[in-house]
Structures are given as C-alpha cells and as structure tokens.
Tab-separated table of N, CA and C in Angstrom:
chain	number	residue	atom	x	y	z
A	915	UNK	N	-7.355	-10.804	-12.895
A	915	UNK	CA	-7.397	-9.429	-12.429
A	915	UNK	C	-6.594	-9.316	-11.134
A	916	UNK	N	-6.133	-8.502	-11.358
A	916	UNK	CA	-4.880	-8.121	-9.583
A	916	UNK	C	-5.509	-7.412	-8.697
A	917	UNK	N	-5.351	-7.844	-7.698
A	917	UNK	CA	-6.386	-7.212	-6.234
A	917	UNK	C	-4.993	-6.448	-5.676
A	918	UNK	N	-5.796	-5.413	-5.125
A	918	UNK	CA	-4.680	-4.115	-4.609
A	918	UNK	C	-5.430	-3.720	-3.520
A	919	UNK	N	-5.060	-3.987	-2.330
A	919	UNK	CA	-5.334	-3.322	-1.140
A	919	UNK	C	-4.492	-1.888	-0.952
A	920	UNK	N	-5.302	-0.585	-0.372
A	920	UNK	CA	-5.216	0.808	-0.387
A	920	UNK	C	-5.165	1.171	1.309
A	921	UNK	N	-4.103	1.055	2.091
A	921	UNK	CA	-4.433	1.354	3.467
A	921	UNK	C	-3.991	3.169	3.912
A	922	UNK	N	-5.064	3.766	3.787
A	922	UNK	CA	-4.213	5.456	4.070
A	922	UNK	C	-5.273	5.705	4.701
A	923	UNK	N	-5.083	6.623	5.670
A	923	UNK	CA	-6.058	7.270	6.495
A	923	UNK	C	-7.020	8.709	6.009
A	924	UNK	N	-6.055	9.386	4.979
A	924	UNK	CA	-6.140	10.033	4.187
A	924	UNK	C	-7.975	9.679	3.166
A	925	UNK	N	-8.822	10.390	3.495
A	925	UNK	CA	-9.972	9.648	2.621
A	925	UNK	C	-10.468	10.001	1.580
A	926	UNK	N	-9.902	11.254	0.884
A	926	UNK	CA	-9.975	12.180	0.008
A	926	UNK	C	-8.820	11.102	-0.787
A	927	UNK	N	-7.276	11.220	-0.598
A	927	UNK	CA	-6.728	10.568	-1.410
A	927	UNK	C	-6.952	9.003	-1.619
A	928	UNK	N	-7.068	8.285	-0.543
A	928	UNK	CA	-7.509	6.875	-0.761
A	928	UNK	C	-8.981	6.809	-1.674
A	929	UNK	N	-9.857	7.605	-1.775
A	929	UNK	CA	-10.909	7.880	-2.702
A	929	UNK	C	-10.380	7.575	-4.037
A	930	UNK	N	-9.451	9.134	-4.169
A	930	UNK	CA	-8.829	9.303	-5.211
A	930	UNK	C	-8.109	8.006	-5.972
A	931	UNK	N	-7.348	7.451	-5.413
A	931	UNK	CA	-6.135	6.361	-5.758
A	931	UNK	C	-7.207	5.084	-6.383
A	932	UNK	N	-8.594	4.887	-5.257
A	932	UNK	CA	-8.714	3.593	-5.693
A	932	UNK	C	-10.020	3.908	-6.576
A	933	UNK	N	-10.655	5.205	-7.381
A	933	UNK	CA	-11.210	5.229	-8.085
A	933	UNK	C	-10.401	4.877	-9.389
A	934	UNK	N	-9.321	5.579	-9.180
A	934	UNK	CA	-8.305	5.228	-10.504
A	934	UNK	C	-7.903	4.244	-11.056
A	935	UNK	N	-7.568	3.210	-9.787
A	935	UNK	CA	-7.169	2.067	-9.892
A	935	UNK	C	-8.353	1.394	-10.612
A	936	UNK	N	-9.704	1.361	-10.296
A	936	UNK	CA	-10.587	0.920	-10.358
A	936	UNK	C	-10.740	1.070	-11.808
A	937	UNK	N	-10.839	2.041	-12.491
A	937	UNK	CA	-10.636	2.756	-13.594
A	937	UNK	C	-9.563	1.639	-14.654
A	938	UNK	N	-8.054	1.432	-13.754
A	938	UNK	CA	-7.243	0.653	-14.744
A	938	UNK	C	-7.728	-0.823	-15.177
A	939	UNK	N	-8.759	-1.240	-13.686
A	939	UNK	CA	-8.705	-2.810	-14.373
A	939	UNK	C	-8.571	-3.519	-12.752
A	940	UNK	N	-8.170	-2.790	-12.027
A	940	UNK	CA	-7.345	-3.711	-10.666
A	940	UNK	C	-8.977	-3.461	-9.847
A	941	UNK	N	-8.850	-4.667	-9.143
A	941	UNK	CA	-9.872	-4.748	-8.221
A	941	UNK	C	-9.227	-4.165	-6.814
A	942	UNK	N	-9.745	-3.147	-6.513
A	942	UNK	CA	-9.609	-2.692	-5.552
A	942	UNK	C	-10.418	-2.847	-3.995
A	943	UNK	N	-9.891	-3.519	-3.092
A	943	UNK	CA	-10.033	-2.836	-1.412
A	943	UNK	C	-9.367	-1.716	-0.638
A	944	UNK	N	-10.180	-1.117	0.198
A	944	UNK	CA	-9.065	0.043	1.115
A	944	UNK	C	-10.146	0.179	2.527
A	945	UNK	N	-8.894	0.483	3.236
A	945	UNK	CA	-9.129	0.708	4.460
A	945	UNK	C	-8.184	2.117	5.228
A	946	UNK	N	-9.191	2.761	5.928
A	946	UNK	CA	-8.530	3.975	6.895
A	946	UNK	C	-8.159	3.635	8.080
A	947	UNK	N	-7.811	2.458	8.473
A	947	UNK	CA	-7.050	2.125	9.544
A	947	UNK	C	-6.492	0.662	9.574
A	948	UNK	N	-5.089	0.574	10.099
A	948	UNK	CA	-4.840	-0.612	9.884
A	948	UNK	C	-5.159	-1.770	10.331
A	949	UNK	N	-6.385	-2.029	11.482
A	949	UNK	CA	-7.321	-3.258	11.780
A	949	UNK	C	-8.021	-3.664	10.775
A	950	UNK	N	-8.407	-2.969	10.110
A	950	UNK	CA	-9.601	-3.336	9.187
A	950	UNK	C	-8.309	-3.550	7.947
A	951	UNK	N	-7.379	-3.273	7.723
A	951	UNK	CA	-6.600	-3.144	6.565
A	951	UNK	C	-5.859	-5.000	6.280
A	952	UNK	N	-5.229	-4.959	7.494
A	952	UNK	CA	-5.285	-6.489	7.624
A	952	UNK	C	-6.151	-7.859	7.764
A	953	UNK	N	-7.162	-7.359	8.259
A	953	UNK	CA	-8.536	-7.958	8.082
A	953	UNK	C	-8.572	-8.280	6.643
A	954	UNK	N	-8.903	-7.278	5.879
A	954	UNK	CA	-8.746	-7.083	4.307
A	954	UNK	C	-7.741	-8.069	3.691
A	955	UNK	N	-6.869	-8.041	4.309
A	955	UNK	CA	-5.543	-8.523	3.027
A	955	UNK	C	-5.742	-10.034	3.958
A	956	UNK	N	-6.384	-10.617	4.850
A	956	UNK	CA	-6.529	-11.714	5.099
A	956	UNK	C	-7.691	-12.335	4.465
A	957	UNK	N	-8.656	-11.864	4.058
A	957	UNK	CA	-10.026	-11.767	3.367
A	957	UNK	C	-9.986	-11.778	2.154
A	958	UNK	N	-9.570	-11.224	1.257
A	958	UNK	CA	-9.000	-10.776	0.061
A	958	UNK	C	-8.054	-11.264	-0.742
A	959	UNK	N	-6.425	-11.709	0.201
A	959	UNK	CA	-5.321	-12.121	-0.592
A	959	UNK	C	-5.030	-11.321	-1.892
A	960	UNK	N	-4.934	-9.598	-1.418
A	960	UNK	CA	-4.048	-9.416	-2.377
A	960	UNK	C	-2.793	-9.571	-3.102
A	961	UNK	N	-3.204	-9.156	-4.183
A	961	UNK	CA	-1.258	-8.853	-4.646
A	961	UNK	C	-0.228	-8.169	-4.255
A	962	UNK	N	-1.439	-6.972	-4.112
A	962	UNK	CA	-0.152	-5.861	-4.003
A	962	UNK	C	-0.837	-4.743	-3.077
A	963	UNK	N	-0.213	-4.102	-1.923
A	963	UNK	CA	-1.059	-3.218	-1.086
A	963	UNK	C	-0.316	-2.078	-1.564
A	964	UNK	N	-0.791	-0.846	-1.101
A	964	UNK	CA	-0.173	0.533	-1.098
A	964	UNK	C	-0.585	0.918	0.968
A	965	UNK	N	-0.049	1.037	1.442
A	965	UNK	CA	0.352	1.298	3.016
A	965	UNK	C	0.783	2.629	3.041
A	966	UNK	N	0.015	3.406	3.949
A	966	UNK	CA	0.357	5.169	4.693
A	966	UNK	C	1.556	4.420	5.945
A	967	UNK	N	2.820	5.024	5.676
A	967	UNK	CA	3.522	4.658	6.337
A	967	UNK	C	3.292	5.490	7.984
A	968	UNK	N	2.260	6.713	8.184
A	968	UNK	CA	2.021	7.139	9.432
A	968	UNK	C	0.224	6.969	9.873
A	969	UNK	N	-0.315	6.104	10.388
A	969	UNK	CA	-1.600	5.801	10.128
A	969	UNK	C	-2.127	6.644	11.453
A	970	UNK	N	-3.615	7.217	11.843
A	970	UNK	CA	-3.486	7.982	12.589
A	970	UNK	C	-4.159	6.837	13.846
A	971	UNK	N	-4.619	5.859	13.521
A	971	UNK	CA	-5.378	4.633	14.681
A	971	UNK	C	-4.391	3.293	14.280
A	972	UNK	N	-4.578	2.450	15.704
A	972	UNK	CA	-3.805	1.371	15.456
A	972	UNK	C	-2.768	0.948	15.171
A	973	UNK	N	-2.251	0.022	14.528
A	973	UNK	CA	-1.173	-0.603	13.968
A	973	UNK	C	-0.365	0.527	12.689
A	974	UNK	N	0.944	0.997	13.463
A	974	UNK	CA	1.657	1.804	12.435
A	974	UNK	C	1.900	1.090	10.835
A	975	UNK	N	2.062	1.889	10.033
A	975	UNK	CA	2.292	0.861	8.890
A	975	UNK	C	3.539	0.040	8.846
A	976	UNK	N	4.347	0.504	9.324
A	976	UNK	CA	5.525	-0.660	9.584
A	976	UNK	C	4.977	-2.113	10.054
A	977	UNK	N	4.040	-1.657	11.485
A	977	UNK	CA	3.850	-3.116	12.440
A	977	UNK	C	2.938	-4.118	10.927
A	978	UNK	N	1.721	-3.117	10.434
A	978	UNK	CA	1.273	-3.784	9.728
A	978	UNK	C	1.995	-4.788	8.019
A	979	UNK	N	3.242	-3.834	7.807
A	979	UNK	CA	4.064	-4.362	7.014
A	979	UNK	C	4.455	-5.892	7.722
A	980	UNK	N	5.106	-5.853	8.482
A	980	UNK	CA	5.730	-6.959	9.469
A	980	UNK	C	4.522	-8.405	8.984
A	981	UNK	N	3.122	-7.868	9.846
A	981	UNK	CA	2.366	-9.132	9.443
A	981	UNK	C	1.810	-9.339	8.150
A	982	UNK	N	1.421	-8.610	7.066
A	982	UNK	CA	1.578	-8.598	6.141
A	982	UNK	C	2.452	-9.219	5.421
A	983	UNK	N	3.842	-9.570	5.555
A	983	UNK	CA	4.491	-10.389	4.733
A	983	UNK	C	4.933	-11.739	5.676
A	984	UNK	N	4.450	-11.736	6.684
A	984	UNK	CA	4.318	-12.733	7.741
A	984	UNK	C	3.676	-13.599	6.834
A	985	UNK	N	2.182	-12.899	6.512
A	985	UNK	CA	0.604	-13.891	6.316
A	985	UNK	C	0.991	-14.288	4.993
A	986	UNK	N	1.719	-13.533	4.199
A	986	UNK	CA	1.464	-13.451	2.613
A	986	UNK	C	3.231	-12.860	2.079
A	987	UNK	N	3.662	-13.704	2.072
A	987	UNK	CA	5.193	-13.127	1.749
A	987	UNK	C	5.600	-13.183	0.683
A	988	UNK	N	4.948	-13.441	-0.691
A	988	UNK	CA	5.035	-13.105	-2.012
A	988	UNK	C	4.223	-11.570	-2.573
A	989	UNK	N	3.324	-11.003	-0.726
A	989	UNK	CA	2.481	-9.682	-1.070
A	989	UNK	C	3.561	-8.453	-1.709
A	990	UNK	N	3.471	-7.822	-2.421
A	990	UNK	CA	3.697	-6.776	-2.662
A	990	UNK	C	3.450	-5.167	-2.087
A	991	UNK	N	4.650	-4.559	-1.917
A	991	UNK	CA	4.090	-3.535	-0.961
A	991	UNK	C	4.662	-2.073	-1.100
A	992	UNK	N	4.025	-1.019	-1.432
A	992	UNK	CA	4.731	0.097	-1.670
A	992	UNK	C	4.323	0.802	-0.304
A	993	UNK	N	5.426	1.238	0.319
A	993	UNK	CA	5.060	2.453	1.767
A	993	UNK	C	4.568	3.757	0.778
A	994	UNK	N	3.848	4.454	1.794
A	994	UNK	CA	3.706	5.859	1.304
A	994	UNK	C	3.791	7.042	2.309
A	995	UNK	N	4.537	7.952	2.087
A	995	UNK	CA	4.402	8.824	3.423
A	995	UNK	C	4.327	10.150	3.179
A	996	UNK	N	3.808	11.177	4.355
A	996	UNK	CA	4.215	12.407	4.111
A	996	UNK	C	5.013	13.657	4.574
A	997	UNK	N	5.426	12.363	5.210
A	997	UNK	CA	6.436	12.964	6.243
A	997	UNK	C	7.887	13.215	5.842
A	998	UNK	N	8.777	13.913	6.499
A	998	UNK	CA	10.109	14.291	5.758
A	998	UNK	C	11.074	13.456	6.425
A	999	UNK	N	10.850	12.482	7.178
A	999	UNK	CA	12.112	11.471	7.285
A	999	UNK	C	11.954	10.232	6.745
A	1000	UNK	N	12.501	10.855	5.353
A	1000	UNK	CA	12.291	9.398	4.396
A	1000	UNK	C	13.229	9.021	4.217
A	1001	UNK	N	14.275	9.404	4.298
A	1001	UNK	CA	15.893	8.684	3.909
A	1001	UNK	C	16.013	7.204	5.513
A	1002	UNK	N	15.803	7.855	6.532
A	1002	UNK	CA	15.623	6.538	7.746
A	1002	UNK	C	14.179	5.763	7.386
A	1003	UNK	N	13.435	5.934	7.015
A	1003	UNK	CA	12.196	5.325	6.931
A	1003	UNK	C	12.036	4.751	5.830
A	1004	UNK	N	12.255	5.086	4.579
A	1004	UNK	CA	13.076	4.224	3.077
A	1004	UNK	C	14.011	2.716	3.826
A	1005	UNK	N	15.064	3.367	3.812
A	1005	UNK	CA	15.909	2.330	4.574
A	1005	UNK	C	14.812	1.251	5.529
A	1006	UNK	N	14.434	1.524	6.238
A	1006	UNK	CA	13.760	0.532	7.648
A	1006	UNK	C	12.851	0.138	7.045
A	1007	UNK	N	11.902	0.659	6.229
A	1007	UNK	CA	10.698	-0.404	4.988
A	1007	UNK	C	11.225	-1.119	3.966
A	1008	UNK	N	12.241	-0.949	3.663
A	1008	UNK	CA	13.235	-1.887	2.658
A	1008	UNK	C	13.458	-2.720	3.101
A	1009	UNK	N	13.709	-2.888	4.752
A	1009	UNK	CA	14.692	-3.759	5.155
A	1009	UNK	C	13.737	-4.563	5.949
A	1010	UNK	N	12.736	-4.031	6.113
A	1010	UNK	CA	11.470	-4.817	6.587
A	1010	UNK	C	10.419	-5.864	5.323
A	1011	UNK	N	10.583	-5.622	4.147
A	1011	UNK	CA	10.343	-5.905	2.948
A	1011	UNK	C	9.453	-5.269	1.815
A	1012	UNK	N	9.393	-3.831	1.870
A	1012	UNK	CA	8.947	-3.275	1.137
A	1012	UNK	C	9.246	-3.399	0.243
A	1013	UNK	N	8.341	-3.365	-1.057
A	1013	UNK	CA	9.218	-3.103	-2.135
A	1013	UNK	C	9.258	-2.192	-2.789
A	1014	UNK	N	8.728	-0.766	-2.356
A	1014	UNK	CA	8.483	0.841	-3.053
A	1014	UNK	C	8.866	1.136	-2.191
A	1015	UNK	N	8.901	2.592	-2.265
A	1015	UNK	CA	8.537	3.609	-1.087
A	1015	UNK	C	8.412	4.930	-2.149
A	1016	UNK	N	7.354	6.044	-1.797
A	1016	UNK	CA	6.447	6.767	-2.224
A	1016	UNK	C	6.481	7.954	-1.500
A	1017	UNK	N	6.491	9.302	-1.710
A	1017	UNK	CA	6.519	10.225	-1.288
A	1017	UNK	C	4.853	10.889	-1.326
A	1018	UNK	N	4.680	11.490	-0.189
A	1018	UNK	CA	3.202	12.260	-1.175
A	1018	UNK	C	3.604	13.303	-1.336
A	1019	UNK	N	2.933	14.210	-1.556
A	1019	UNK	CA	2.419	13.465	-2.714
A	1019	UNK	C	2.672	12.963	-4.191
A	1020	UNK	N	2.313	11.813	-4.317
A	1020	UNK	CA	2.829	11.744	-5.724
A	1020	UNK	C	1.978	11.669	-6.963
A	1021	UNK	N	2.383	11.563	-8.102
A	1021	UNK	CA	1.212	11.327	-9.051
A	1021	UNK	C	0.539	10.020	-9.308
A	1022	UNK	N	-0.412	9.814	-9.790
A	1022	UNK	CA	-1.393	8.780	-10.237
A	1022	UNK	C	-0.312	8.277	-11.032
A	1023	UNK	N	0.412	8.584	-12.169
A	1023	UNK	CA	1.371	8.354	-12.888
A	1023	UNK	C	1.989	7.333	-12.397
A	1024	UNK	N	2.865	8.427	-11.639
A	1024	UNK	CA	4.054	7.687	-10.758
A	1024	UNK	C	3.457	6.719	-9.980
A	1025	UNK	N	2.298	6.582	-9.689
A	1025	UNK	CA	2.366	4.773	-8.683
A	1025	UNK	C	1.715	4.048	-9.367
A	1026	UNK	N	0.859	4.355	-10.647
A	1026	UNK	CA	0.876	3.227	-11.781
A	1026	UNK	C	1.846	2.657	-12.259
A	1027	UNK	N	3.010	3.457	-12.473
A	1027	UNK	CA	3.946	3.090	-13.084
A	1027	UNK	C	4.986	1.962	-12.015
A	1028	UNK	N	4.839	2.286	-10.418
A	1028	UNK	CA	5.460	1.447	-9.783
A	1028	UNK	C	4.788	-0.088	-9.213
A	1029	UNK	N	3.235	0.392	-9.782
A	1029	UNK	CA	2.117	-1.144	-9.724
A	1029	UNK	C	2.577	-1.821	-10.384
A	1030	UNK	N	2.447	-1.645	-11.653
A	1030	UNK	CA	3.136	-2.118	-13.170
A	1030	UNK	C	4.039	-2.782	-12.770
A	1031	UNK	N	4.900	-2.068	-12.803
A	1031	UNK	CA	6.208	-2.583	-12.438
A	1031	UNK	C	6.326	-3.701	-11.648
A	1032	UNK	N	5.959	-3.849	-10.739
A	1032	UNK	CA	5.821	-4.908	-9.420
A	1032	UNK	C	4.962	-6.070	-9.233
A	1033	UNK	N	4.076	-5.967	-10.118
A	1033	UNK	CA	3.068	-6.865	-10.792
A	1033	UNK	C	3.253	-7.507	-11.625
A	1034	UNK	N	4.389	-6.929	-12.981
A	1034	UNK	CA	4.596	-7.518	-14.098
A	1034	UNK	C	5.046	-9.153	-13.479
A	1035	UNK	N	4.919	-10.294	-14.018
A	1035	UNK	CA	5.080	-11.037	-13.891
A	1035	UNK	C	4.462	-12.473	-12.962
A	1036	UNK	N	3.087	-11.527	-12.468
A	1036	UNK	CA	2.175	-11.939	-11.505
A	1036	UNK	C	1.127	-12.854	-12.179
C-alpha cells in the first residue's frame, strides 16, 4: 500500500483530498502546517507527499520541499498552489525537485491521475 503525506493548510480541502485518497487504497497522513508535516514524512516514510506551496505557519513549502528530498530523495512530490505566480514558482519547484505542480483548484481526477502516474513503478 503507498503512503501519501497531504501538507495544506487548507482543512476543508485537505479533508477532502485525503478522504478520497483513503477511499482509493493509499494510506493516508496530513498535516496543516509544515512542522508537523515533516515530522510526518520522518515518521511515516512516505512515497509520495502533495505540499501547499503557500503554508500560512512555519516552514514555506519550498523550505519544506528542500528537506524533504534531503531526508528521502526517492520521495515524490507534487506542489500545489493558489496563487497566480505559477509560471516562476513551477520553474523554482522543478528545479528544487518537484515532480508535479498543481493549480487549485484542481480536480480529484486530475491529482489521481498525477499520483498514478508518479507511483507507477513504486
């Protein structure tokens, strides 16, 4: 079973996302701030996280990207944001090692389909 850490501050959608997930099969953790989020993915050893690229406490999701593939550099990682500078912020999570990037909002669809994807072969 694939463990998926959920870090959004958002608690209505992080609800949302990891009931679903929960729903597909994936064992799900999440956290609304990124202390406890890394805590998690040190605790846990997920596969694959989903990260709010603007978190409203702590460690931005970038910083937390950084140690995140520090601790675990085969982790998997889709940014998510809702903000409108995604063409510089795409770029700088790519290049930091993301391997998505996600608009919100998006559909349940659409980030199953980019789990899938990124997992296959796990």
């Amino acid at each position: 079973m694939h463990k998926i850490l959920i870090v959004d501050d958002e608690e209505a959608l992080l609800k949302n996302i990891a009931d679903f997930l929960t729903v597909k099969g994936y064992q799900v953790f999440t956290s609304t701030d990124g202390d406890s989020g890394l805590e998690l993915l040190k605790k846990n050893n997920p596969h694959l996280m989903v990260l709010d690229l603007h978190l409203k406490e702590g460690p931005t999701g970038t910083q937390i990207l950084r140690v995140a593939k520090m601790l675990k550099p085969d982790i998997k990682v889709i940014m998510f944001t809702g903000f409108g500078e995604e063409d510089d912020a795409k770029d700088n999570c790519l290049s930091l090692g993301a391997d998505a990037f996600l608009s919100k909002p998006t559909s349940l669809k659409s980030l199953t389909e980019t789990i899938e994807k990124l997992l296959e072969g796990k």
